[in-house]
Coordinates of C-alpha atoms and ligand atoms in Angstrom, one line a residue:
X966 CA 0.0 0.0 0.0
X967 CA 1.3 3.4 -0.9
X968 CA 1.7 5.8 2.0
X969 CA 0.4 8.5 -0.2
X970 CA -2.7 6.8 -1.2
X971 CA -5.3 9.5 -1.2
X972 CA -8.0 7.2 0.2
X973 CA -6.0 6.7 3.4
X974 CA -6.5 9.3 6.1
X975 CA -3.5 11.3 6.6
X976 CA -0.5 9.8 8.4
X977 CA -2.0 6.4 8.8
X978 CA 1.3 4.9 7.9
X979 CA 3.6 7.6 9.1
X980 CA 6.9 6.2 10.0
X981 CA 5.8 2.7 9.0
X982 CA 3.3 2.4 11.9
X983 CA -0.3 3.4 11.9
X984 CA -0.9 6.8 13.4
X985 CA -3.2 6.3 16.3
X986 CA -5.5 9.1 15.7
X987 CA -5.8 8.5 12.0
X988 CA -6.5 4.8 12.7
X989 CA -9.1 5.8 15.2
X990 CA -10.7 8.1 12.7
X991 CA -10.7 5.5 10.0
X992 CA -12.2 2.9 12.3
X993 CA -14.9 5.2 13.5
X994 CA -15.8 6.3 10.0
X995 CA -16.1 2.7 9.1
X996 CA -18.2 1.7 12.0
X997 CA -20.4 4.7 11.7
X998 CA -21.1 3.7 8.1
X999 CA -22.2 0.2 9.2
X1000 CA -26.0 -0.3 9.0
X1001 CA -27.3 0.9 12.3
X1002 CA -24.1 2.6 13.1
X1003 CA -23.0 2.4 16.7
X1004 CA -25.5 0.6 18.8
X1005 CA -26.9 2.9 21.4
X1006 CA -26.9 0.0 23.9
X1007 CA -23.2 -0.3 23.7
X1008 CA -22.7 3.1 25.0
X1009 CA -19.9 3.7 22.6
X1010 CA -21.9 5.8 20.1
X1011 CA -19.9 9.0 19.8
X1012 CA -23.2 10.8 19.9
X1013 CA -24.3 9.3 23.1
X1014 CA -21.0 9.1 24.9
X1015 CA -19.4 12.3 23.8
X1016 CA -16.2 10.4 23.0
X1017 CA -13.9 12.4 20.8
X1018 CA -13.3 10.0 17.9
X1019 CA -10.5 12.0 16.6
X1020 CA -8.3 10.7 19.3
X1021 CA -10.4 7.9 20.7
X1022 CA -11.2 4.5 19.2
X1023 CA -14.2 2.3 19.7
X1024 CA -15.3 -1.2 19.1
X1025 CA -17.4 -2.5 16.3
X1026 CA -21.1 -3.2 17.0
X1027 CA -20.8 -6.9 17.3
X1028 CA -18.0 -6.7 19.7
X1029 CA -19.9 -4.6 22.1
X1030 CA -22.0 -6.7 24.4
X1031 CA -23.0 -6.7 27.9
X1032 CA -20.5 -8.7 29.7
X1033 CA -20.6 -11.2 32.5
X1034 CA -18.6 -12.3 35.4
X1035 CA -15.3 -14.0 35.0
X1036 CA -12.9 -15.6 37.3
X1037 CA -13.0 -16.2 41.0
X1038 CA -14.7 -13.4 42.7
X1039 CA -15.8 -12.0 39.4
X1040 CA -12.5 -10.3 39.0
X1041 CA -10.6 -11.1 35.9
X1042 CA -7.1 -12.2 36.7
X1043 CA -5.0 -9.4 35.4
X1044 CA -1.9 -10.4 33.6
X1045 CA 1.2 -8.3 33.4
X1046 CA -0.2 -6.6 30.3
X1047 CA -3.8 -6.5 31.2
X1048 CA -5.4 -3.1 31.7
X1049 CA -8.8 -3.1 33.1
X1050 CA -11.1 -0.5 31.5
X1051 CA -14.5 0.3 32.7
X1052 CA -17.4 -0.2 30.4
X1053 CA -18.1 2.9 28.5
X1054 CA -14.7 4.4 29.2
X1055 CA -13.1 6.0 26.2
X1056 CA -10.5 3.9 24.5
X1057 CA -7.6 6.0 23.6
X1058 CA -5.9 4.5 20.6
X1059 CA -2.9 6.6 21.2
X1060 CA -2.4 4.9 24.5
X1061 CA -0.7 1.7 23.9
X1062 CA -2.1 -0.2 26.9
X1063 CA -5.7 0.6 26.5
X1064 CA -5.9 0.7 22.8
X1065 CA -5.2 -2.9 22.2
X1066 CA -7.5 -4.6 24.7
X1067 CA -11.2 -4.9 24.3
X1068 CA -12.3 -3.0 27.3
X1069 CA -15.5 -4.9 27.5
X1070 CA -13.7 -8.1 27.9
X1071 CA -11.4 -6.7 30.5
X1072 CA -14.0 -5.0 32.5
X1073 CA -14.1 -6.2 36.1
X1074 CA -17.1 -8.3 36.9
X1075 CA -18.2 -8.7 33.3
X1076 CA -17.4 -10.9 30.4
X1077 CA -19.1 -10.9 27.0
X1078 CA -21.9 -13.2 25.9
X1079 CA -19.8 -14.1 22.9
X1080 CA -16.3 -13.4 22.0
X1081 CA -14.0 -13.5 19.1
X1082 CA -16.2 -12.0 16.4
X1083 CA -18.7 -14.8 16.6
X1084 CA -21.5 -12.4 17.2
X1085 CA -24.1 -12.9 19.9
X1086 CA -24.5 -16.1 21.6
X1087 CA -27.8 -17.5 20.6
X1088 CA -27.4 -20.5 22.9
X1089 CA -26.7 -18.4 25.9
X1090 CA -29.6 -16.2 25.2
X1091 CA -32.1 -18.9 24.2
X1092 CA -31.4 -21.3 26.9
X1093 CA -30.5 -18.8 29.5
X1094 CA -27.6 -20.9 30.5
X1095 CA -24.1 -21.4 29.7
X1096 CA -21.7 -18.6 29.2
X1097 CA -24.2 -17.2 31.6
X1098 CA -24.5 -14.7 33.9
X1099 CA -23.9 -15.5 37.5
X1100 CA -22.0 -18.7 37.5
X1101 CA -18.5 -18.2 36.2
X1102 CA -16.2 -21.1 36.4
X1103 CA -13.1 -19.1 36.4
X1104 CA -11.1 -17.7 33.5
X1105 CA -9.5 -14.6 32.2
X1106 CA -10.5 -11.7 30.1
X1107 CA -10.1 -12.4 26.4
X1108 CA -7.9 -10.3 24.3
X1109 CA -10.0 -9.3 21.4
X1110 CA -9.6 -6.9 18.5
X1111 CA -11.6 -5.2 15.9
X1112 CA -9.0 -6.0 13.3
X1113 CA -11.4 -8.1 11.2
X1114 CA -13.7 -5.3 10.7
X1115 CA -10.9 -3.0 10.0
X1116 CA -9.5 -5.4 7.6
X1117 CA -12.8 -5.5 5.8
X1118 CA -12.7 -1.8 5.5
X1119 CA -9.1 -1.8 4.2
X1120 CA -10.0 -4.4 1.6
X1121 CA -12.3 -1.9 0.0
X1122 CA -9.5 0.6 -0.2
X1123 CA -7.5 0.6 -3.5
X1124 CA -4.0 -0.6 -2.8
X1125 CA -0.9 -0.8 -4.8
X1126 CA -0.2 -4.4 -3.6
X1127 CA -1.5 -6.9 -6.2
X1128 CA -4.1 -9.4 -5.1
X1129 CA -2.5 -12.5 -3.7
X1130 CA 0.3 -10.5 -2.0
X1131 CA -1.7 -9.5 0.9
X1132 CA 0.1 -10.8 3.9
X1133 CA -1.0 -14.0 5.6
X1134 CA 0.5 -15.8 8.4
X1135 CA 2.4 -18.0 6.1
X1136 CA 4.0 -15.3 4.3
X1137 CA 7.0 -15.2 6.5
X1138 CA 9.2 -17.9 7.6
X1139 CA 10.3 -19.8 4.5
X1140 CA 12.6 -19.1 1.7
X1141 CA 11.1 -17.2 -1.2
X1142 CA 8.2 -15.6 0.8
X1143 CA 9.9 -12.3 1.1
X1144 CA 6.9 -10.0 1.2
X1145 CA 7.2 -6.8 2.9
X1146 CA 3.8 -5.4 3.8
X1147 CA 2.5 -2.3 5.2
X1148 CA -0.5 -4.4 6.4
X1149 CA 1.8 -6.0 9.1
X1150 CA -0.6 -4.8 11.7
X1151 CA -3.4 -7.0 10.3
X1152 CA -1.7 -10.2 11.4
X1153 CA -3.8 -12.4 13.8
X1154 CA -1.7 -11.1 16.6
X1155 CA -1.1 -7.4 16.4
X1156 CA 0.8 -5.5 18.9
X1157 CA 0.7 -2.2 17.1
X1158 CA 4.3 -1.8 18.1
X1159 CA 3.4 -1.7 21.8
X1160 CA 4.4 -5.3 22.5
X1161 CA 0.8 -6.0 23.8
X1162 CA -0.7 -8.7 21.7
X1163 CA -4.3 -9.4 21.1
X1164 CA -6.0 -12.3 19.2
X1165 CA -8.3 -12.1 16.2
X1166 CA -9.9 -15.4 15.6
X1167 CA -11.5 -14.3 12.3
X1168 CA -8.1 -13.4 11.0
X1169 CA -6.7 -16.7 12.3
X1170 CA -9.4 -18.6 10.5
X1171 CA -8.4 -17.1 7.2
X1172 CA -5.1 -18.9 7.5
X1173 CA -6.8 -22.3 7.4
X1174 CA -8.2 -23.0 3.9
X1175 CA -10.1 -26.1 5.0
X1176 CA -12.3 -24.1 7.3
X1177 CA -14.1 -22.7 4.2
X1178 CA -15.3 -26.3 3.4
X1179 CA -18.9 -27.0 3.5
X1180 CA -20.3 -30.3 4.8
X1181 CA -23.8 -31.3 4.0
X1182 CA -24.3 -27.8 2.7
X1183 CA -23.2 -26.1 5.9
X1184 CA -19.9 -24.5 6.9
X1185 CA -17.6 -27.1 8.4
X1186 CA -17.2 -26.9 12.2
X1187 CA -14.0 -28.7 13.0
X1188 CA -14.2 -29.9 16.6
X1189 CA -12.0 -33.0 16.2
X1190 CA -8.8 -31.3 17.0
X1191 CA -7.6 -33.8 19.6
X1192 CA -7.6 -36.4 16.8
X1193 CA -5.8 -34.0 14.4
X1194 CA -5.5 -30.3 13.8
X1195 CA -6.1 -28.5 10.5
X1196 CA -3.2 -27.0 8.7
X1197 CA -2.5 -23.3 8.0
X1198 CA -1.7 -22.2 4.5
X1199 CA 1.8 -21.5 5.6
X1200 CA 2.4 -25.2 6.3
X1201 CA 0.7 -26.3 3.1
X1202 CA 2.8 -23.8 1.1
X1203 CA 6.0 -24.8 2.9
X1204 CA 5.5 -28.4 1.9
X1205 CA 5.0 -27.4 -1.8
X1206 CA 8.0 -25.1 -1.6
X1207 CA 10.1 -28.0 -0.4
X1208 CA 9.1 -30.3 -3.2
X1209 CA 9.4 -27.5 -5.8
X1210 CA 12.7 -26.1 -4.7
X1211 CA 14.6 -28.2 -2.2
X1212 CA 13.7 -31.8 -2.5
X1213 CA 16.7 -34.1 -2.0
X1214 CA 17.9 -36.7 0.4
X1215 CA 19.8 -35.1 3.2
X1216 CA 23.2 -35.2 4.9
X1217 CA 24.8 -37.4 2.2
X1218 CA 25.6 -35.4 -0.9
X1219 CA 27.6 -32.4 -2.0
X1220 CA 25.1 -30.9 -4.4
X1221 CA 23.0 -27.8 -4.0
X1222 CA 19.7 -29.4 -3.4
X1223 CA 21.1 -31.7 -0.7
X1224 CA 22.4 -28.7 1.0
X1225 CA 19.0 -26.9 0.8
X1226 CA 17.1 -30.0 2.0
X1227 CA 19.6 -30.6 4.8
X1228 CA 19.4 -26.9 5.9
X1229 CA 15.6 -27.0 5.9
X1230 CA 15.5 -30.3 7.9
X1231 CA 18.1 -29.2 10.4
X1232 CA 16.5 -25.8 10.6
X1233 CA 13.2 -27.5 11.5
X1234 CA 15.1 -29.4 14.3
X1235 CA 16.3 -26.1 15.7
X1236 CA 12.8 -24.7 15.6
X1237 CA 11.6 -27.7 17.6
X1238 CA 14.4 -27.3 20.0
X1239 CA 13.4 -23.7 20.7
X1240 CA 9.7 -24.6 20.8
X1241 CA 10.4 -27.1 23.6
X1242 CA 13.2 -25.0 25.1
X1243 CA 15.5 -28.0 24.8
X1244 CA 19.2 -27.5 25.6
X1245 CA 20.4 -28.6 22.2
X1246 CA 19.1 -29.6 18.7
X1247 CA 20.9 -32.9 19.4
X1248 CA 18.1 -33.7 21.9
X1249 CA 15.5 -33.6 19.1
X1250 CA 14.9 -36.9 17.3
X1251 CA 12.4 -36.9 14.5
X1252 CA 10.0 -39.8 14.5
X1253 CA 6.6 -40.6 13.0
X1254 CA 4.7 -39.4 15.9
X1255 CA 4.1 -39.8 19.7
X1256 CA 3.4 -43.5 19.2
X1257 CA 6.6 -44.2 17.6
X1258 CA 8.5 -42.0 20.1
X1259 CA 7.2 -44.0 23.0
X1260 CA 7.9 -47.3 21.3
X1261 CA 11.4 -46.1 20.6
X1262 CA 12.1 -45.5 24.3
X1263 CA 10.5 -48.8 25.2
X1264 CA 12.5 -50.7 22.7
X1265 CA 15.8 -48.9 23.2
X1266 CA 16.2 -47.7 26.7
X1267 CA 13.6 -50.1 28.2
X1268 CA 15.1 -53.0 26.4
X1269 CA 18.5 -52.1 27.6
X1270 CA 17.9 -51.1 31.2
X1271 CA 14.8 -52.8 32.6
X1272 CA 15.1 -56.1 34.4
X1273 CA 12.7 -58.7 35.8
X1274 CA 10.8 -57.3 38.8
X1275 CA 11.3 -53.6 37.8
X1276 CA 8.2 -51.5 37.9
X1277 CA 6.8 -49.0 35.4
X1278 CA 4.2 -46.5 36.5
X1279 CA 1.6 -45.0 34.1
X1280 CA -1.6 -43.1 34.9
X1281 CA -5.2 -44.1 34.4
X1282 CA -5.5 -41.3 31.8
X1283 CA -3.2 -42.7 29.2
X1284 CA -3.8 -43.1 25.5
X1285 CA -3.2 -46.6 24.3
X1286 CA 0.1 -45.4 22.8
X1287 CA 1.4 -45.0 26.4
X1288 CA 0.0 -48.3 27.7
X1289 CA 0.6 -50.9 25.1
X1290 CA 4.4 -50.5 24.5
X1291 CA 5.0 -50.8 28.2
X1292 CA 2.7 -53.8 28.5
X1293 CA 4.5 -55.5 25.7
X1294 CA 7.8 -54.8 27.3
X1295 CA 6.5 -55.9 30.7
X1296 CA 5.4 -59.2 29.3
X1297 CA 8.7 -59.8 27.6
X1298 CA 10.9 -58.8 30.5
X1299 CA 8.7 -59.8 33.5
X1300 CA 8.2 -56.2 34.6
X1301 CA 5.3 -54.9 36.6
X1302 CA 3.0 -52.2 35.3
X1303 CA 1.4 -50.0 38.0
X1304 CA -1.4 -47.4 37.4
X1305 CA -2.0 -44.1 39.2
X1306 CA -5.7 -43.8 39.9
X1307 CA -7.8 -40.7 39.2
X1308 CA -10.6 -39.1 41.1
X1309 CA -14.2 -38.7 39.9
X1310 CA -13.2 -35.5 38.1
X1311 CA -10.5 -37.3 36.2
X1312 CA -7.6 -35.8 38.2
X1313 CA -4.5 -37.8 39.1
X1314 CA -4.5 -38.6 42.8
X1315 CA -1.0 -37.6 43.9
X1316 CA -1.2 -39.3 47.2
X1317 CA -1.8 -42.6 45.5
X1318 CA 1.0 -41.9 43.0
X1319 CA 3.3 -41.3 46.0
X1320 CA 2.4 -44.7 47.4
X1321 CA 3.2 -46.5 44.1
X1322 CA 6.7 -45.0 43.8
X1323 CA 9.4 -47.1 45.3
X1324 CA 12.9 -48.5 44.8
X1325 CA 11.6 -50.9 42.1
X1326 CA 10.2 -48.0 40.1
X1327 CA 12.4 -47.5 37.1
X1328 CA 10.2 -45.5 34.8
X1329 CA 7.2 -43.2 35.1
X1330 CA 5.4 -42.4 31.8
X1331 CA 2.3 -40.2 31.8
X1332 CA 0.4 -37.7 29.7
X1333 CA 0.5 -34.0 30.2
X1334 CA -3.0 -33.6 28.9
X1335 CA -5.6 -36.4 28.7
X1336 CA -6.9 -36.9 25.2
X1337 CA -10.2 -38.4 26.4
X1338 CA -11.0 -36.0 29.3
X1339 CA -8.8 -33.0 28.8
X1340 CA -7.3 -33.2 32.3
X1341 CA -4.0 -31.4 32.6
X1342 CA -1.8 -33.4 34.9
X1343 CA 0.5 -31.7 37.5
X1344 CA 3.4 -32.8 35.3
X1345 CA 6.2 -30.9 36.9
X1346 CA 5.3 -32.2 40.4
X1347 CA 5.0 -35.7 39.0
X1348 CA 8.4 -35.6 37.3
X1349 CA 9.9 -34.3 40.5
X1350 CA 8.3 -37.1 42.6
X1351 CA 9.6 -39.8 40.1
X1352 CA 13.1 -38.4 40.1
X1353 CA 13.1 -38.4 43.9
X1354 CA 12.4 -42.1 43.7
X1355 CA 15.3 -42.5 41.2
X1356 CA 13.0 -43.2 38.2
X1357 CA 13.3 -41.9 34.7
X1358 CA 10.3 -40.0 33.3
X1359 CA 8.6 -39.8 29.9
X1360 CA 6.0 -37.1 29.4
X1361 CA 3.5 -37.6 26.6
X1362 CA 2.9 -34.1 25.2
X1363 CA 0.7 -35.1 22.3
X1364 CA -2.3 -33.2 23.6
X1365 CA -0.4 -30.5 25.3
X1366 CA 1.8 -28.8 22.7
X1367 CA -1.0 -27.0 20.8
X1368 CA -2.5 -25.6 24.0
X1369 CA 0.3 -24.7 26.3
X1370 CA 3.9 -23.8 26.5
X1371 CA 6.2 -26.8 26.5
X1372 CA 9.4 -26.3 28.4
X1373 CA 11.4 -29.5 28.8
X1374 CA 14.0 -27.9 30.9
X1375 CA 11.5 -26.5 33.4
X1376 CA 9.6 -29.8 33.3
X1377 CA 12.9 -31.7 33.7
X1378 CA 11.4 -34.7 31.9
X1379 CA 13.9 -37.3 30.6
X1380 CA 11.9 -37.8 27.5
X1381 CA 9.1 -35.7 26.0
X1382 CA 7.1 -36.7 22.9
X1383 CA 4.6 -35.1 20.6
X1384 CA 3.1 -35.5 17.1
X1385 CA 3.3 -32.8 14.5
X1386 CA -0.2 -33.3 13.2
X1387 CA -1.7 -32.3 16.5
X1388 CA 0.0 -28.9 16.4
X1389 CA -1.0 -27.8 12.9
X1390 CA 1.9 -29.7 11.2
X1391 CA 1.8 -32.6 8.8
X1392 CA 1.0 -36.2 9.7
X1393 CA 3.8 -38.7 9.8
X1394 CA 6.2 -36.5 11.7
X1395 CA 6.7 -36.2 15.4
X1396 CA 9.3 -35.6 18.0
X1397 CA 11.1 -37.5 20.7
X1398 CA 13.0 -35.1 23.0
X1399 CA 15.5 -36.8 25.3
X1400 CA 18.3 -35.4 27.5
X1401 CA 21.4 -35.5 25.4
X1402 CA 23.5 -37.6 27.7
X1403 CA 20.7 -40.1 28.2
X1404 CA 20.2 -40.5 24.4
X1405 CA 23.9 -41.0 23.8
X1406 CA 24.0 -43.7 26.4
X1407 CA 21.1 -45.5 25.0
X1408 CA 21.3 -48.3 22.4
X1409 CA 19.7 -47.6 19.1
X1410 CA 16.5 -49.3 18.2
X1411 CA 16.8 -49.5 14.5
X1412 CA 19.9 -50.0 12.4
X1413 CA 20.7 -48.8 8.9
X1414 CA 21.9 -45.8 7.1
X1415 CA 22.5 -42.4 8.7
X1416 CA 22.8 -43.7 12.2
X1417 CA 26.3 -45.0 11.9
X1418 CA 29.7 -43.5 11.9
X1419 CA 31.6 -46.6 10.8
X1420 CA 30.6 -50.1 9.6
X1421 CA 32.7 -53.2 9.0
X1422 CA 31.3 -56.7 8.7
X1423 CA 32.5 -57.3 12.2
X1424 CA 31.4 -54.2 14.0
X1425 CA 29.3 -51.0 13.7
X1426 CA 30.0 -47.7 15.4
X1427 CA 27.0 -45.6 16.0
X1428 CA 26.5 -41.9 15.7
X1429 CA 25.5 -39.8 18.7
X1430 CA 21.9 -38.5 18.9
X1431 CA 19.9 -37.5 17.0
X1432 CA 21.3 -39.5 14.1
X1433 CA 21.7 -42.5 16.3
X1434 CA 17.9 -42.8 16.4
X1435 CA 17.1 -41.7 12.8
X1436 CA 18.0 -44.8 10.8
X1437 CA 17.2 -44.6 7.1
X1438 CA 15.6 -41.8 5.1
X1439 CA 13.3 -39.9 7.4
X1440 CA 10.2 -37.8 6.6
X1441 CA 12.2 -34.8 5.5
X1442 CA 9.5 -32.7 4.0
X1443 CA 7.1 -33.1 6.8
X1444 CA 9.8 -32.3 9.4
X1445 CA 10.2 -29.0 7.4
X1446 CA 6.4 -28.6 7.5
X1447 CA 6.5 -29.1 11.2
X1448 CA 9.0 -26.3 11.4
X1449 CA 6.5 -24.1 9.6
X1450 CA 3.7 -25.1 12.0
X1451 CA 5.9 -24.1 14.9
X1452 CA 6.6 -20.7 13.2
X1453 CA 2.9 -20.3 12.9
X1454 CA 2.2 -21.0 16.6
X1455 CA 5.1 -18.7 17.6
X1456 CA 3.7 -15.9 15.4
X1457 CA 0.5 -16.0 17.4
X1458 CA 2.0 -16.9 20.7
X1459 CA 1.2 -20.1 22.6
X1460 CA 0.2 -18.3 25.7
X1461 CA -2.4 -16.2 23.8
X1462 CA -3.7 -19.4 22.2
X1463 CA -4.0 -21.1 25.5
X1464 CA -5.8 -18.1 27.0
X1465 CA -8.3 -18.0 24.1
X1466 CA -9.0 -21.7 24.2
X1467 CA -9.5 -21.6 27.9
X1468 CA -12.2 -19.0 27.3
X1469 CA -13.8 -21.2 24.7
X1470 CA -13.6 -24.2 26.9
X1471 CA -15.4 -22.4 29.7
X1472 CA -18.0 -21.1 27.3
X1473 CA -18.7 -24.6 25.9
X1474 CA -18.6 -26.2 29.3
X1475 CA -21.2 -23.8 30.6
X1476 CA -23.5 -24.4 27.7
X1477 CA -23.2 -28.2 27.5
X1478 CA -23.5 -28.9 31.1
X1479 CA -27.0 -27.4 31.2
X1480 CA -28.4 -29.7 28.5
X1481 CA -30.7 -32.1 30.1
X1482 CA -29.4 -35.7 30.0
X1483 CA -25.9 -34.6 29.0
X1484 CA -23.1 -35.8 31.3
X1485 CA -19.7 -34.4 31.0
X1486 CA -16.9 -37.0 31.4
X1487 CA -13.9 -35.3 32.9
X1488 CA -14.4 -32.2 35.0
X1489 CA -10.9 -31.6 36.3
X1490 CA -10.1 -28.2 37.6
X1491 CA -7.3 -27.9 35.1
X1492 CA -8.4 -28.8 31.6
X1493 CA -7.3 -28.1 28.1
X1494 CA -9.2 -28.4 24.8
X1495 CA -11.5 -31.3 25.3
X1496 CA -15.2 -31.7 26.2
X1497 CA -16.1 -35.3 26.5
X1498 CA -19.8 -36.2 27.1
X1499 CA -22.5 -38.8 26.8
X1500 CA -26.1 -38.1 26.1
X1501 CA -28.8 -40.2 27.9
X1502 CA -30.8 -42.3 25.5
X1503 CA -28.4 -41.8 22.6
X1504 CA -25.5 -43.9 21.4
X1505 CA -22.3 -41.9 21.0
X1506 CA -22.0 -42.8 17.4
X1507 CA -25.5 -41.6 16.7
X1508 CA -24.7 -38.3 18.3
X1509 CA -21.5 -38.1 16.2
X1510 CA -23.5 -38.9 13.0
X1511 CA -26.2 -36.4 13.8
X1512 CA -23.7 -33.7 14.3
X1513 CA -21.9 -34.6 11.1
X1514 CA -25.2 -34.1 9.2
X1515 CA -25.0 -30.6 10.5
X1516 CA -21.5 -30.1 9.3
X1517 CA -20.0 -30.5 12.8
X1518 CA -17.0 -32.9 13.1
X1519 CA -16.5 -34.4 16.6
X1520 CA -15.1 -37.8 17.6
X1521 CA -17.3 -40.4 19.1
X1522 CA -15.8 -43.7 20.3
X1523 CA -13.2 -44.7 22.9
X1524 CA -10.5 -42.3 21.7
X1525 CA -7.8 -44.9 22.1
X1526 CA -8.2 -44.5 25.9
X1527 CA -10.5 -47.3 26.9
X1528 CA -9.3 -47.7 30.5
X1529 CA -10.1 -44.1 31.5
X1530 CA -13.5 -44.2 29.9
X1531 CA -14.3 -47.4 31.7
X1532 CA -13.2 -45.7 34.9
X1533 CA -16.2 -43.5 34.3
X1534 CA -18.5 -46.4 33.5
X1535 CA -18.7 -45.8 29.7
X1536 CA -17.3 -47.5 26.7
X1537 CA -17.3 -44.4 24.5
X1538 CA -18.0 -40.7 24.6
X1539 CA -18.7 -37.9 22.2
X1540 CA -15.6 -35.7 22.2
X1541 CA -15.6 -32.1 20.8
X1542 CA -12.1 -30.8 21.0
X1543 CA -10.9 -27.2 20.5
X1544 CA -8.2 -25.4 18.7
X1545 CA -7.3 -21.7 18.2
X1546 CA -9.5 -21.3 15.2
X1547 CA -12.8 -22.4 16.9
X1548 CA -15.3 -19.7 17.8
X1549 CA -18.2 -19.3 20.2
X1550 CA -20.5 -19.3 17.2
X1551 CA -19.3 -22.8 16.4
X1552 CA -19.9 -23.9 20.0
X1553 CA -23.4 -22.4 19.7
X1554 CA -24.0 -24.6 16.6
X1555 CA -22.8 -27.6 18.5
X1556 CA -25.0 -26.9 21.5
X1557 CA -28.0 -26.2 19.3
X1558 CA -27.5 -29.4 17.4
X1559 CA -27.2 -31.5 20.5
X1560 CA -30.3 -29.8 22.0
X1561 CA -32.3 -30.4 18.9
X1562 CA -31.3 -34.1 18.9
X1563 CA -32.2 -34.4 22.5
X1564 CA -35.6 -32.9 21.9
X1565 CA -36.5 -34.9 18.8
Ligands
PLP700 N1 -0.8 -39.7 23.3 C1 -1.9 -39.0 23.3 C2 -2.2 -38.3 24.6 C3 -2.7 -38.9 22.2 O1 -3.8 -38.1 22.3 C4 -2.3 -39.5 21.0 C5 -3.2 -39.4 19.8 O2 -4.3 -39.1 19.9 C6 -1.1 -40.2 21.0 C7 -0.4 -40.3 22.1 C8 -0.7 -40.9 19.8 O3 -0.4 -40.0 18.8 P1 0.0 -40.4 17.3 O4 -1.2 -41.2 16.9 O5 0.1 -39.1 16.6 O6 1.2 -41.2 17.4

């Protein structure tokens, strides 16, 4: 966009950053031009509030709602960057701290009926429940922006940037992208140069082409994120770019494309290292996914170190991927598998865990987030307890990495595993993190090319990690794609994603729990991303099929976690699961569909 474009109010781009008052003027002209203008009820109409729009911004009509209580004591937990602004207060766009937060979301004692541009909450209004009024279940004010609306406006403005070059999240982060855009402030997370981020879900959704799909004539609602996440355009483009410009086998040739592919692959390893806050890229082993990573540890370290009578502890929450490999090893080596029980909310009982730990415990392996219930386990504490007993610890981060910050140094796990496809990356690629010394002291599990430093017919000398555990040609392109997915998450910020999803989780929980006959399975205090339920009188597969007819994708079944579902007396459940691109409007569609089914 040209800085001299006559359609742009003066100085909007002065100095490369939007001028606050010009931006405010632009926004207010736009909102004033909307049908109905500023809703009087919002108290933001310049005419009714006397706000000086030359210097003061406002929010678009559909972002202005009466708001409801959040958090314990109805007081939103104020983060370092949170500024609490009273309803109706002027929002001074020139003030960095107030300009970038939706004051309505940050108002003490009030949260919105609906957030994230999804409009009003028909469910909350219709059923007088849910994201409702007087019964908050905790939470935080949501950062929300009016970027989408502003973007709509800017789309109508003639621009010197050709179509197709408008920035999207994927623009940056891979060779050849190289766009430089004056629209930088329309990224999903915009700090306006202040360092204070906010989250625009409508903008985020534009990065995921598949969300435009229609299913049975209706817009797709993807609530099967615990099974796999959708991919942003940047990841899709990165894969194409690899095959169009870099494809080669790695590490073993002197030619240009081998160098490009090797750089891309090792670059991805570095991104994973930083994503997990691992000490070194050597600690990052690329595997097919969490399942393969756990099997790798079982068949290398477990095979090498565990002896008859040794004990392995897992939790009741585990995915089959963190049960079966240990069971197989236990059967082979006469080991004992012990299981930490959970309470009726699906929370690990630490006292019982403490009782299981002892001198025979050689390994503790547990999930950070349950895929069936959404429970977040007290992982750091559990690692600490295992180490005190002299055991090694594997943490299964498959369901954690897309929702919360993973820090393997802070966690102090010996191994940490996750799958790329659950964090917006490709399928067929995943990560085993292991402490470097431990990896280098562990026998390999597969032999072949790439993992050796010298081979004779009598003897083979192995490489150190990570090559030691990467025999043969790996999934090069998808590792690079995973790097792009991590770039994507980093651009938005995992903390902001977690905060947004937490809000959605509460919103959905409140609405679902009030549906007659619906029983939530898993009501832990600390949860991420998952809402498991059964509906009296309906088979879970029938609920899943009914939702699918309405374009809503949820999983129904045992979620590869039969023991934990049986702990709650069911063989299967319906499991909507959340990601950063879901909205309250989608939750409303889910709730409406379940209610309609129930009332049929
Ligand atoms: N662990 C947990 C907690 C999971 O949710 C899953 C998959 O759903 C896995 C492990 C296995 O992951 P993958 O199938 O990607 O290997």
